[in-house]
mmCIF file of C-alpha atoms and ligand atoms in Angstrom:
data_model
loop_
_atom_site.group_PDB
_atom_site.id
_atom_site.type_symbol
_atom_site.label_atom_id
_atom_site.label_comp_id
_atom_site.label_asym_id
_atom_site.label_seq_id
_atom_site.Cartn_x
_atom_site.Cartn_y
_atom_site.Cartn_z
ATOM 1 C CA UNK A 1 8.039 18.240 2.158
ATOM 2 C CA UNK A 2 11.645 20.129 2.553
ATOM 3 C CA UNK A 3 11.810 19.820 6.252
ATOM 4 C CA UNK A 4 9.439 17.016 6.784
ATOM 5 C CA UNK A 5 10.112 13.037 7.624
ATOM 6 C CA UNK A 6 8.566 9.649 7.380
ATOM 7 C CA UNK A 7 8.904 5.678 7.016
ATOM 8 C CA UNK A 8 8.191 4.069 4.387
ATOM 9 C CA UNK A 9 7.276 0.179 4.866
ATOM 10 C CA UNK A 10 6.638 -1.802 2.113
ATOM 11 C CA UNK A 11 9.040 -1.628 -0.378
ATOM 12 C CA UNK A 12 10.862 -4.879 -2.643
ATOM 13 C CA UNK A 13 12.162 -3.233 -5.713
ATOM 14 C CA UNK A 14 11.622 -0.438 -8.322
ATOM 15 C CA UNK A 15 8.356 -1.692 -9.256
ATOM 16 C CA UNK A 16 6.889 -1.199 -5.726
ATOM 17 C CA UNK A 17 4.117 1.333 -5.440
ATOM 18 C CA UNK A 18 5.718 2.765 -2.127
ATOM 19 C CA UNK A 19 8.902 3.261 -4.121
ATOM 20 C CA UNK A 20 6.939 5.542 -6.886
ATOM 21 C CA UNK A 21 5.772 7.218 -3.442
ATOM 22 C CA UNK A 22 9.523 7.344 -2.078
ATOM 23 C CA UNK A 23 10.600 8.906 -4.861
ATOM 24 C CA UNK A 24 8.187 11.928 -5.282
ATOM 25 C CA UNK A 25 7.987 12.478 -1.475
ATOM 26 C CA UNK A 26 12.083 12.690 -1.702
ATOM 27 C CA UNK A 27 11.731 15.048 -5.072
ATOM 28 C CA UNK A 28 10.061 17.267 -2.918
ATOM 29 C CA UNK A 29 12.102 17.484 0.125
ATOM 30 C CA UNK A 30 11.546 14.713 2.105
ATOM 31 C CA UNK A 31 13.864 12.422 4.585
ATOM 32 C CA UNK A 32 12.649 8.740 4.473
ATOM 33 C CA UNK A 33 13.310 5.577 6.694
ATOM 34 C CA UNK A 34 12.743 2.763 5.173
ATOM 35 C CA UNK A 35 11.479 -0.807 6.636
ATOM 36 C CA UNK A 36 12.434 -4.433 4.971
ATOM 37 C CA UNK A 37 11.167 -7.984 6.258
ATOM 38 C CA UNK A 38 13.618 -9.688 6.281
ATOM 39 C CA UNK A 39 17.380 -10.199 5.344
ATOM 40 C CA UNK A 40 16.869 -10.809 1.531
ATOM 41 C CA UNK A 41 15.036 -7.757 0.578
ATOM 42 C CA UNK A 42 17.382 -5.764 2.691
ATOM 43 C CA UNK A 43 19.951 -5.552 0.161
ATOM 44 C CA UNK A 44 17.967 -4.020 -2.284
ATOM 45 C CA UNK A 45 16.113 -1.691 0.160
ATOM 46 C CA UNK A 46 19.737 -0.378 0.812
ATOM 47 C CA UNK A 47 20.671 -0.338 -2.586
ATOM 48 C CA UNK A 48 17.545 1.936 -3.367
ATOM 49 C CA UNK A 49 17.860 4.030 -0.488
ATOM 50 C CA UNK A 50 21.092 5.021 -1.051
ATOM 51 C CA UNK A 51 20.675 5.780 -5.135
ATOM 52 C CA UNK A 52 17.861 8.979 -3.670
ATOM 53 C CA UNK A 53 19.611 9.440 -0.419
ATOM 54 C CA UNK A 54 22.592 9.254 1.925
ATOM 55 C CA UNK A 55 22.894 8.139 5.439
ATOM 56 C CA UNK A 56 19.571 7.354 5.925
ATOM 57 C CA UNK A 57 17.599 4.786 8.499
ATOM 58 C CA UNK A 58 16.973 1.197 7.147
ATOM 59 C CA UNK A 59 14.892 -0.659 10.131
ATOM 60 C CA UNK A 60 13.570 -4.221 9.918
ATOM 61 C CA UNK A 61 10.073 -5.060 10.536
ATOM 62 C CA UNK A 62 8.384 -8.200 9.627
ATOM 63 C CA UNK A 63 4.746 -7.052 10.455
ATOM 64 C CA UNK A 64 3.581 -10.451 11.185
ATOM 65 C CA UNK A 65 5.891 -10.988 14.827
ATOM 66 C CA UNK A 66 5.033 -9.882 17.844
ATOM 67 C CA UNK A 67 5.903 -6.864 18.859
ATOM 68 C CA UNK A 68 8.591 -6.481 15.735
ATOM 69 C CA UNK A 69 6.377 -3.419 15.137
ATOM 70 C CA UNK A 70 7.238 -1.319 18.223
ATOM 71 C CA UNK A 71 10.404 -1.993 17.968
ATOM 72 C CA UNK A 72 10.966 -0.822 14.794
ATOM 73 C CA UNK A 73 9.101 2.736 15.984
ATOM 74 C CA UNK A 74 11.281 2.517 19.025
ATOM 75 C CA UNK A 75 14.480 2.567 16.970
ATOM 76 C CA UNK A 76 13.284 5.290 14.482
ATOM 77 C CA UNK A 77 12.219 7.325 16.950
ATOM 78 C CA UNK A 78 15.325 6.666 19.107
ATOM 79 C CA UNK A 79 16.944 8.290 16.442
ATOM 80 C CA UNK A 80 14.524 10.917 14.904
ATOM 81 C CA UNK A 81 12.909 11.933 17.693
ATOM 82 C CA UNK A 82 9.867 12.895 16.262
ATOM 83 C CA UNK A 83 8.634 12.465 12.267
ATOM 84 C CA UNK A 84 5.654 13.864 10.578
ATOM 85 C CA UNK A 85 4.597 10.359 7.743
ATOM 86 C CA UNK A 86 4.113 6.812 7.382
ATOM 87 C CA UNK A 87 3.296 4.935 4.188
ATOM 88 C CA UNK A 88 1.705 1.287 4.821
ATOM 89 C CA UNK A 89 2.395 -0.135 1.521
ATOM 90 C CA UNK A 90 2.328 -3.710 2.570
ATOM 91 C CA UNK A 91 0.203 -6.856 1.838
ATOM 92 C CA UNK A 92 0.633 -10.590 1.756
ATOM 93 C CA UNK A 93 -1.534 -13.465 1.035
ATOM 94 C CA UNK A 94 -0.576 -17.037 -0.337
ATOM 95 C CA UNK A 95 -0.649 -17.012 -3.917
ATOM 96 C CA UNK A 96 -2.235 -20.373 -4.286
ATOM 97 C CA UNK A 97 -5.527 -19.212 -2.834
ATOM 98 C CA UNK A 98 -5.709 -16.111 -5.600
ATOM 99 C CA UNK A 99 -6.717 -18.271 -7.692
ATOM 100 C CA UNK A 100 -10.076 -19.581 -8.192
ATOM 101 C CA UNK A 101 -12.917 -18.966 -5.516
ATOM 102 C CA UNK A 102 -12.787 -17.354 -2.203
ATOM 103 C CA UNK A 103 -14.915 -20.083 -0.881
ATOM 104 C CA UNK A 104 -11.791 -22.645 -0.414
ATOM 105 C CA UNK A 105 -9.872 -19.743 1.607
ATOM 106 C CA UNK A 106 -8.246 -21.573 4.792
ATOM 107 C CA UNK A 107 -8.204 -20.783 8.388
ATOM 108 C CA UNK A 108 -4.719 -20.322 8.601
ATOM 109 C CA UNK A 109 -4.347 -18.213 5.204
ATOM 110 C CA UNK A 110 -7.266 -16.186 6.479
ATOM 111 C CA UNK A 111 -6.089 -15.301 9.836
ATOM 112 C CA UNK A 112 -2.134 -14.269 8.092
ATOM 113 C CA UNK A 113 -3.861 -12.157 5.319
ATOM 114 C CA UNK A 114 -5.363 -10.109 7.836
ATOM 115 C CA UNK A 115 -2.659 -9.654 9.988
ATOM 116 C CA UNK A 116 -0.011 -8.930 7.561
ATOM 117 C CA UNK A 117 -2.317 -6.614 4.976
ATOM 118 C CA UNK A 118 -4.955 -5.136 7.657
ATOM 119 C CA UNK A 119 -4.237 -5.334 11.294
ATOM 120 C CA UNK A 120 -0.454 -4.384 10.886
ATOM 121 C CA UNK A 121 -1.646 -0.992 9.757
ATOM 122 C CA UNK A 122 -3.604 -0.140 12.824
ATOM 123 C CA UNK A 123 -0.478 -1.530 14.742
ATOM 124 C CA UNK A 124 1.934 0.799 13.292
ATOM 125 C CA UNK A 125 -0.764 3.730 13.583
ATOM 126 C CA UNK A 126 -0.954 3.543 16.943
ATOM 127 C CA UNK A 127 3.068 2.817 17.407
ATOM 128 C CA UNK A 128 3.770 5.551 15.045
ATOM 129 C CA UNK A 129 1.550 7.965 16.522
ATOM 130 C CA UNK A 130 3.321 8.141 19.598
ATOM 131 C CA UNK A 131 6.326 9.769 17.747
ATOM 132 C CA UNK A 132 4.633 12.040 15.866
ATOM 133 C CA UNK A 133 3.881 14.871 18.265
ATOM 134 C CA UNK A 134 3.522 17.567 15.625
ATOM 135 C CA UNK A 135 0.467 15.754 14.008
ATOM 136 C CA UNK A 136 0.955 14.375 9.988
ATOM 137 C CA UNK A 137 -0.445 11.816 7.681
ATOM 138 C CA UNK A 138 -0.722 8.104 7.639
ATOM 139 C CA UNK A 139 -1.228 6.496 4.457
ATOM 140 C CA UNK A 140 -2.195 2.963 3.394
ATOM 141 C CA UNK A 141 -2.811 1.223 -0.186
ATOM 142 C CA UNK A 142 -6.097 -0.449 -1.042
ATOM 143 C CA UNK A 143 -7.791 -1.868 -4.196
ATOM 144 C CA UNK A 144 -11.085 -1.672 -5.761
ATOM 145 C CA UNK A 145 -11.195 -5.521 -4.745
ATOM 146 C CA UNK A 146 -12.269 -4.270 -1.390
ATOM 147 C CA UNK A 147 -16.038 -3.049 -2.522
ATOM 148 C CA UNK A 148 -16.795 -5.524 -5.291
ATOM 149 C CA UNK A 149 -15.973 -9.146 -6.839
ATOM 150 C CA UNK A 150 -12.617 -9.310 -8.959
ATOM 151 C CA UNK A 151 -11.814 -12.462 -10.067
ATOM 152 C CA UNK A 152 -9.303 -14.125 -8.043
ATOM 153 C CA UNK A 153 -8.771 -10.941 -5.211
ATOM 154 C CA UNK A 154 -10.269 -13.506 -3.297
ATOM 155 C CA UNK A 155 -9.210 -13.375 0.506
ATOM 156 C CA UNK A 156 -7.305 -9.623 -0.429
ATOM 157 C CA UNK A 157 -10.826 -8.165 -1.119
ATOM 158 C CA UNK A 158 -11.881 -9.229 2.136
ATOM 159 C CA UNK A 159 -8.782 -8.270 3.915
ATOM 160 C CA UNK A 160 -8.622 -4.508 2.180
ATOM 161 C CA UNK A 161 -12.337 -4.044 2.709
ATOM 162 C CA UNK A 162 -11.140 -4.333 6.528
ATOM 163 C CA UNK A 163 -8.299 -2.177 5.497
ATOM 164 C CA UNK A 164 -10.806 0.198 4.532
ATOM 165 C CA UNK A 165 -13.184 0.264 7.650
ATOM 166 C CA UNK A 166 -9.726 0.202 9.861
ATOM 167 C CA UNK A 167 -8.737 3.696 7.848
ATOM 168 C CA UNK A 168 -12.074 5.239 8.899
ATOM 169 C CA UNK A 169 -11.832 3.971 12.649
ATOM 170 C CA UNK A 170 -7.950 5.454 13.217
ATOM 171 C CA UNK A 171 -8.472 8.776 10.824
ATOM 172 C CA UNK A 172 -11.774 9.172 13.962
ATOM 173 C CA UNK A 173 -9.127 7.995 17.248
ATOM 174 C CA UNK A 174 -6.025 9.867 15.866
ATOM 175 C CA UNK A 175 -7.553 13.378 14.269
ATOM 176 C CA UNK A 176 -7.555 14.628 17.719
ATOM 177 C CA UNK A 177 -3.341 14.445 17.335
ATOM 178 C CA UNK A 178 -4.075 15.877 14.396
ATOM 179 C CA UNK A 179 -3.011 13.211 12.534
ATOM 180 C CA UNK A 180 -4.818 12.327 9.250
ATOM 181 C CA UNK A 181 -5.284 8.779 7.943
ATOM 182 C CA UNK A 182 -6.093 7.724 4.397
ATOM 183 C CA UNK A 183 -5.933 5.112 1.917
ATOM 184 C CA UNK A 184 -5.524 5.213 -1.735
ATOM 185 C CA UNK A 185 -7.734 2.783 -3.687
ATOM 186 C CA UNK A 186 -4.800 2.216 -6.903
ATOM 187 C CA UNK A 187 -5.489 0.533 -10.329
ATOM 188 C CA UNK A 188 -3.603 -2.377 -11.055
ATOM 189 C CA UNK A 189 -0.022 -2.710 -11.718
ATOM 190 C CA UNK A 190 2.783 -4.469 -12.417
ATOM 191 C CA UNK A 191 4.388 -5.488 -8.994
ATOM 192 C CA UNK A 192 6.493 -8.244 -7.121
ATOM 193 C CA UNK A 193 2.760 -8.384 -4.926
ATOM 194 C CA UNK A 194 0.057 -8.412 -7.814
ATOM 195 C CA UNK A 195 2.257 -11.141 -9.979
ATOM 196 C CA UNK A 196 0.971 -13.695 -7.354
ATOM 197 C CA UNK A 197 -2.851 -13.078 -8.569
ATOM 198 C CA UNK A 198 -4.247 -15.531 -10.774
ATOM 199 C CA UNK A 199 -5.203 -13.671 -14.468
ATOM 200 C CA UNK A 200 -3.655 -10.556 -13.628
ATOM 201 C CA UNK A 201 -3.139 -9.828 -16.647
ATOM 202 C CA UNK A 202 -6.730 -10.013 -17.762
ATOM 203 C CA UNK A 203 -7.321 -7.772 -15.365
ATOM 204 C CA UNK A 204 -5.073 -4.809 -16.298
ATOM 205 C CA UNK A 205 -6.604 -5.617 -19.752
ATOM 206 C CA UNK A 206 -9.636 -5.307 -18.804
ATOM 207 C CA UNK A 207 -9.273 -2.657 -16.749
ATOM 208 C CA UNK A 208 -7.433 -0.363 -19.898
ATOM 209 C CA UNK A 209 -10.704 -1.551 -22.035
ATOM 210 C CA UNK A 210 -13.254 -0.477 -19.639
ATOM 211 C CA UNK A 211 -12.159 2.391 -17.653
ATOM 212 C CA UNK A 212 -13.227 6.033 -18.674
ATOM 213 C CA UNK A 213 -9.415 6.907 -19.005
ATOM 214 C CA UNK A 214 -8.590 3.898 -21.577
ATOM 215 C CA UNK A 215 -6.124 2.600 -20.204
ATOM 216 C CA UNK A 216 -4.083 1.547 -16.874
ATOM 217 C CA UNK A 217 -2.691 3.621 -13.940
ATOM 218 C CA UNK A 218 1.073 4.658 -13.997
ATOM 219 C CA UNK A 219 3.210 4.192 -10.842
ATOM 220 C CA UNK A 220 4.230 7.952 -10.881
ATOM 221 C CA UNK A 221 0.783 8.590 -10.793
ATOM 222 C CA UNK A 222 0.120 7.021 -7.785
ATOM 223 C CA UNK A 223 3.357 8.381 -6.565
ATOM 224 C CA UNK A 224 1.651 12.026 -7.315
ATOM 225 C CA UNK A 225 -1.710 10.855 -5.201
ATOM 226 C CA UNK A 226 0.813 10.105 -2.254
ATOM 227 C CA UNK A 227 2.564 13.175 -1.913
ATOM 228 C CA UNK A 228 -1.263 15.211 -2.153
ATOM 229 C CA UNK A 229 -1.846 12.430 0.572
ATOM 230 C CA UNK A 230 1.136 12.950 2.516
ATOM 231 C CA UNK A 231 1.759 16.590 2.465
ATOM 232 C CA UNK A 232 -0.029 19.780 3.948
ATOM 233 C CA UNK A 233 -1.615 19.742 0.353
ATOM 234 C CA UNK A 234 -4.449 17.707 1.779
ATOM 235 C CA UNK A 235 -4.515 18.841 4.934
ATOM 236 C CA UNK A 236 -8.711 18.578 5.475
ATOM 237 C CA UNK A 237 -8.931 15.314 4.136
ATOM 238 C CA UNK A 238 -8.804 12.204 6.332
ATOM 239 C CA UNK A 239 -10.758 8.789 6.766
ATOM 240 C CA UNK A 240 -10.449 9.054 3.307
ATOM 241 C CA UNK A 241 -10.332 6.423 0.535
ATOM 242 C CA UNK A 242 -9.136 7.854 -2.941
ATOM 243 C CA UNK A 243 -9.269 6.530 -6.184
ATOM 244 C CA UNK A 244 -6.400 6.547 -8.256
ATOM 245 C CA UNK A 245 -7.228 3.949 -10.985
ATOM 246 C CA UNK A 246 -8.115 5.621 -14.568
ATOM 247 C CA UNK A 247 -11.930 6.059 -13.415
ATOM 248 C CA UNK A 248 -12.280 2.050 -12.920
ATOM 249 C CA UNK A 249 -14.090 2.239 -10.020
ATOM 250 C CA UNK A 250 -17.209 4.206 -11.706
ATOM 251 C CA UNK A 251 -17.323 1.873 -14.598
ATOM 252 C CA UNK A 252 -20.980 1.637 -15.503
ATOM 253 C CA UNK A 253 -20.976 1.639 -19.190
ATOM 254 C CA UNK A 254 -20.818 -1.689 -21.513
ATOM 255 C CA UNK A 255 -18.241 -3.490 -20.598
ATOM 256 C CA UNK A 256 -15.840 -4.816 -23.285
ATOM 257 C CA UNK A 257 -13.709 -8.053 -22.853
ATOM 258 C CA UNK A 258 -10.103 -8.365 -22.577
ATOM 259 C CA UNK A 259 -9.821 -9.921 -26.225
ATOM 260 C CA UNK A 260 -6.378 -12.087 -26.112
ATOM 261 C CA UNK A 261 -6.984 -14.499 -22.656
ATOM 262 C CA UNK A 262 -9.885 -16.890 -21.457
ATOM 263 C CA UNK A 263 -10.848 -16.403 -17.692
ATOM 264 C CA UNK A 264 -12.516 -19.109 -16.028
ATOM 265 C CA UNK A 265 -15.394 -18.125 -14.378
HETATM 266 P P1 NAD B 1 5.256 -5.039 -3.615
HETATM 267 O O1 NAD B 1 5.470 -6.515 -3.648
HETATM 268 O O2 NAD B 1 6.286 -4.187 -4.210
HETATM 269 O O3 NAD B 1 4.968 -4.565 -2.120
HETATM 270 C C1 NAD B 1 4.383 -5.392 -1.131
HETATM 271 C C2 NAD B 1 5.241 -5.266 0.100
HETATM 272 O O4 NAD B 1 4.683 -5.968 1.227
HETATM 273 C C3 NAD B 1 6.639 -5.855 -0.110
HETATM 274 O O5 NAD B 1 7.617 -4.845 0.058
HETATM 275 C C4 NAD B 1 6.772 -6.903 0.975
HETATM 276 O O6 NAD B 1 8.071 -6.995 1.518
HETATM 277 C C5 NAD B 1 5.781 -6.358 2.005
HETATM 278 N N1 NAD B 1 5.442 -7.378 2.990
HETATM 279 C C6 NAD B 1 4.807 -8.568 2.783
HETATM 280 N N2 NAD B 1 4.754 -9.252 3.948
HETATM 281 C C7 NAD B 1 5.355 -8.471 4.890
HETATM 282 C C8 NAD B 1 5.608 -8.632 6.283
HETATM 283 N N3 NAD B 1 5.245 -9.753 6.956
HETATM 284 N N4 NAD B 1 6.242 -7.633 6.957
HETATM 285 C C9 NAD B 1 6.614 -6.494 6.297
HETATM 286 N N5 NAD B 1 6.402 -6.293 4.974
HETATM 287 C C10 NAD B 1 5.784 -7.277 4.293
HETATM 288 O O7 NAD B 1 3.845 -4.820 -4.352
HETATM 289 P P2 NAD B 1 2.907 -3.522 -4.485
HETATM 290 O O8 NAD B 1 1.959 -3.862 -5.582
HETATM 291 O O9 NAD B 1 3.728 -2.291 -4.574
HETATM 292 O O10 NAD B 1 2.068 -3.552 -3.133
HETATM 293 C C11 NAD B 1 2.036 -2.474 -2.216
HETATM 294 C C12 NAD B 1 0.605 -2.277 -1.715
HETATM 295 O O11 NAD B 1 -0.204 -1.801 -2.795
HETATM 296 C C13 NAD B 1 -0.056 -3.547 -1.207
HETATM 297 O O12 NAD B 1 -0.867 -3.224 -0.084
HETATM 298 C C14 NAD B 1 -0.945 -3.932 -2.374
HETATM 299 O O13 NAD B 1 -2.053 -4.745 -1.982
HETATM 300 C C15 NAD B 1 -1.396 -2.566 -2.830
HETATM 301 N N6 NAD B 1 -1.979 -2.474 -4.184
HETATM 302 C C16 NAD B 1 -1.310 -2.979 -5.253
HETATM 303 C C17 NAD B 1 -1.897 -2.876 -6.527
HETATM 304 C C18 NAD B 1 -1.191 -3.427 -7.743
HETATM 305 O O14 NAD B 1 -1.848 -3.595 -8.779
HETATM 306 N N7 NAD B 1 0.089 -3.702 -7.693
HETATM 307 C C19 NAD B 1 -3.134 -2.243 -6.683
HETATM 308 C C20 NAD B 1 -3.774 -1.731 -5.562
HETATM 309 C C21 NAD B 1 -3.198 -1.848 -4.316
#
């Protein structure tokens, strides 16, 4: 990556899967930008910066305003020029309706689930495309949720199966610029975002039970998968999604229950 830049949107703290990506993309090379919401994860997001990096861009973007998403681009590229990565490591959905069934989803919580977690990435593809006249990668974060039923996903299934199709629709409009687009399908951690889903601990229990791997996904790992993603390392692959999640998604075998909590069904 020595030579190489990108934005990275989506990060609230140490936990955050675009943080394990920050940090290997900047182990091997890399200059990142990175994007807060608003003013009280700003703070931190300079606090973090700094500890891998100095003098570096720290833009604000709240996805979900009009036109916030531009201008961000505007101002990176103002300064930059040009860059060669993005990492779309943002979702948002209100917690109270990952619980229980998907059926009782509202309007309103509908429509903002998609915008912030699905349409804001084809947003910043096509504002960040315009500064990246050398071609690159574009990189979003998706979960298994998105092809089949886990308990209390709810609304985030539906929005990340969108995710998904959206991946395939911009890697097809912006491979011509030769820029690739891909998604990585991670197992569940321990985040800020995945607190807010109703048995989530069941679910990384389950997960360790049943996967082939036997056990749970680490956030270097995924950090790993985004630098293949985001480098010339994977230069062919695009439209992509790719699993990095212990082998969950192929579980077929017996499945055996996460022993210590009750799940209502
Ligand atoms: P996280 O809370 O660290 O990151 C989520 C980010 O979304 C936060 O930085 C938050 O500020 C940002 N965000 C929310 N609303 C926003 C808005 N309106 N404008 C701009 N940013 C906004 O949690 P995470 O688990 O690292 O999540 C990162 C991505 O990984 C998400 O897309 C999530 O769905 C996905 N993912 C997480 C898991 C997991 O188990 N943690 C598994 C698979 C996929």
């Amino acid at each position: 990556m020595e030579g190489k830049r990108g934005v990275i949107m989506g990060v609230t703290n140490e936990s955050s899967i675009g943080w394990g990506i920050a940090k290997e993309l900047k182990n091997h090379g890399a200059e990142i930008a990175f994007t807060f919401p608003n003013d009280a994860i700003k703070k931190r997001i300079d606090a973090l910066s700094d500890s891998i990096q100095s003098d570096t861009i720290v833009a604000p973007c709240d996805v979900s305003k009009d036109g916030a998403i531009a201008s961000t681009f505007q101002e990176i590229g103002a300064q930059w020029g040009t860059f060669d990565f993005v990492l779309h490591s943002i979702a948002f959905s209100d917690k109270n309706q990952l619980t229980g069934g998907y059926i009782n989803t509202t309007r309103d919580n509908f429509l903002n689930t998609m915008l912030v977690s699905c349409f804001s990435f084809t947003e910043i593809c096509r504002e960040a495309s315009k500064y990246m006249k050398n071609g690159g990668a574009i990189l979003t974060l998706s979960y298994v949720g998105a092809n089949r039923v886990i308990p209390h996903y709810n609304v985030m299934g539906v929005a990340k199966s969108a995710l998904e199709a959206s991946v395939r629709y911009l890697a097809a409009d912006l491979g011509p610029s030769n820029i690739r687009v891909n998604a990585i399908s991670a197992g569940a951690i321990r985040t800020a975002a995945s607190s807010g889903i109703g048995d989530f601990h069941y679910i990384m229990n389950w997960n360790k039970n049943n996967s082939p791997l036997r056990r749970n996904v680490e956030q270097k790992e995924i950090g790993k998968s985004g630098l293949y993603m985001l480098s010339d390392l994977s230069s062919a692959v695009t439209g992509e999604v790719h699993y990095v999640d212990c082998g969950y998604n192929v579980v077929g075998m017996k499945a055996v229950d996460a022993p210590d909590i009750d799940v209502p069904r």
